[in-house]
Amino acid sequence: MLPHEWIAQYGVLAVFLNVLGASLGLPLPVMPTLIAVGASQAATAGASGHVALPLAVVLAAAVLAGVLADLLWFRGGRRYGPRTLHTVCNLSLSRDACISRTERFFNRWGVRLLIVARFMPGLSMVAVPLCGASGTRLRSFVWHDCAGLALWAAVGLVLGAAFSARVEALLAALSALGGRASVVAGSAVALFLAYRYARRAWGAKTARQAGSSAS
């Protein structure tokens, strides 16, 4: 089955699993998935013109997956407090900068930060447990988290739908490459993960050296 045909058939499931994994902390490229699925849904519904309903279903899947994952981090933040925050920040390139930046934003905006947090890489992963640790009410958290997820996912889906012809052409080109496209994609992911690991290791080494010099 060609990639664009696979996306057309399993796009909702792909978005659900992608958003769920990324919200749990896995380094998954969610926005490209949203754009590809949005383009595929628009191309499939192009003849009838009824694209709003398919996109709404994908949007609902993205919001559901994000809220389910975020609730786990929210509960962790409420139960374990700063330990959960440090655990999440360990996934970022700089733990100290991650904590200080998120606390600064949260002190200014509170739970409303969740509405825009997903547009800022790494911020939502820390803002969610911080909401739990700060005693944010569950109803308020879910409401703001859903609003942020819906806004973020809608941007990706609408972009895909708006440029569906170009995205479909790109997917068709990748289909023509066959197995070579998988090798290239796998190599790119491996290089990205290696880069993140090297940056994190270098940041940790620099922090230790700075601490040793200060003492």
Short mmCIF file of C-alpha atoms in Angstrom, two decimals, residues 90-197:
data_model
loop_
_atom_site.label_atom_id
_atom_site.label_comp_id
_atom_site.label_asym_id
_atom_site.label_seq_id
_atom_site.Cartn_x
_atom_site.Cartn_y
_atom_site.Cartn_z
CA ASN A 90 15.58 15.49 31.98
CA LEU A 91 14.08 14.78 28.55
CA SER A 92 15.05 18.26 27.37
CA LEU A 93 18.45 19.56 26.33
CA SER A 94 18.92 21.69 29.45
CA ARG A 95 17.16 20.74 32.67
CA ASP A 96 17.87 23.94 34.58
CA ALA A 97 16.84 26.20 31.70
CA CYS A 98 13.76 24.06 31.15
CA ILE A 99 12.60 24.46 34.75
CA SER A 100 13.38 28.16 35.10
CA ARG A 101 11.79 29.12 31.78
CA THR A 102 8.60 27.17 32.42
CA GLU A 103 8.22 28.48 35.97
CA ARG A 104 8.70 32.04 34.69
CA PHE A 105 5.99 31.60 32.06
CA PHE A 106 3.67 29.81 34.48
CA ASN A 107 4.02 32.45 37.17
CA ARG A 108 2.94 35.03 34.62
CA TRP A 109 0.15 33.20 32.77
CA GLY A 110 -0.93 30.35 35.07
CA VAL A 111 -2.96 27.53 33.54
CA ARG A 112 -3.68 29.72 30.48
CA LEU A 113 -0.16 28.86 29.37
CA LEU A 114 -1.52 25.51 28.16
CA ILE A 115 -3.39 27.24 25.32
CA VAL A 116 -0.15 28.19 23.56
CA ALA A 117 2.35 25.81 25.19
CA ARG A 118 2.38 23.29 22.34
CA PHE A 119 3.58 25.91 19.91
CA MET A 120 6.76 26.27 22.00
CA PRO A 121 8.94 23.12 21.81
CA GLY A 122 9.27 21.34 25.14
CA LEU A 123 7.13 23.81 27.07
CA SER A 124 3.92 21.77 27.19
CA MET A 125 5.73 18.72 28.59
CA VAL A 126 6.79 20.78 31.61
CA ALA A 127 3.74 23.02 31.93
CA VAL A 128 1.43 20.02 32.37
CA PRO A 129 3.06 18.50 35.50
CA LEU A 130 3.65 22.02 36.80
CA CYS A 131 -0.12 22.55 36.72
CA GLY A 132 -0.53 19.46 38.87
CA ALA A 133 2.22 20.47 41.27
CA SER A 134 0.77 23.97 41.67
CA GLY A 135 -2.67 22.64 42.65
CA THR A 136 -4.56 23.64 39.49
CA ARG A 137 -8.14 22.34 39.55
CA LEU A 138 -8.71 19.32 37.32
CA ARG A 139 -11.64 20.89 35.48
CA SER A 140 -9.66 24.03 34.68
CA PHE A 141 -6.68 21.97 33.56
CA VAL A 142 -8.73 19.79 31.21
CA TRP A 143 -10.53 22.79 29.71
CA HIS A 144 -7.35 24.75 28.97
CA ASP A 145 -5.47 21.64 27.82
CA CYS A 146 -8.24 20.73 25.37
CA ALA A 147 -8.30 24.30 24.04
CA GLY A 148 -4.54 24.28 23.50
CA LEU A 149 -4.56 20.86 21.87
CA ALA A 150 -7.43 21.76 19.56
CA LEU A 151 -5.78 25.02 18.47
CA TRP A 152 -2.40 23.36 17.86
CA ALA A 153 -3.80 20.34 15.99
CA ALA A 154 -6.15 22.52 13.95
CA VAL A 155 -3.21 24.57 12.67
CA GLY A 156 -1.50 21.44 11.32
CA LEU A 157 -4.67 20.01 9.78
CA VAL A 158 -5.68 23.29 8.15
CA LEU A 159 -2.19 23.77 6.72
CA GLY A 160 -2.35 20.28 5.25
CA ALA A 161 -5.80 20.88 3.80
CA ALA A 162 -4.78 24.25 2.35
CA PHE A 163 -1.73 22.81 0.60
CA SER A 164 -3.14 19.34 -0.04
CA ALA A 165 -2.04 19.23 -3.70
CA ARG A 166 1.61 19.91 -2.85
CA VAL A 167 1.63 17.56 0.12
CA GLU A 168 0.03 14.77 -1.92
CA ALA A 169 2.65 15.29 -4.64
CA LEU A 170 5.40 14.96 -2.03
CA LEU A 171 3.85 11.78 -0.62
CA ALA A 172 3.57 10.37 -4.14
CA ALA A 173 7.26 11.12 -4.71
CA LEU A 174 8.14 9.33 -1.48
CA SER A 175 6.03 6.39 -2.59
CA ALA A 176 8.02 6.20 -5.83
CA LEU A 177 11.23 5.94 -3.82
CA GLY A 178 9.87 2.90 -2.00
CA GLY A 179 12.31 1.38 0.48
CA ARG A 180 14.88 4.10 -0.12
CA ALA A 181 12.51 6.63 1.44
CA SER A 182 12.32 4.51 4.59
CA VAL A 183 16.10 4.34 4.78
CA VAL A 184 16.43 8.11 4.38
CA ALA A 185 13.71 8.76 6.97
CA GLY A 186 15.23 6.29 9.41
CA SER A 187 18.67 7.83 8.98
CA ALA A 188 17.29 11.31 9.56
CA VAL A 189 15.55 10.21 12.77
CA ALA A 190 18.71 8.44 13.99
CA LEU A 191 20.82 11.55 13.32
CA PHE A 192 18.29 13.74 15.11
CA LEU A 193 18.27 11.50 18.18
CA ALA A 194 22.08 11.33 18.18
CA TYR A 195 22.23 15.13 17.97
CA ARG A 196 19.83 15.52 20.90
CA TYR A 197 21.80 13.01 22.99
#
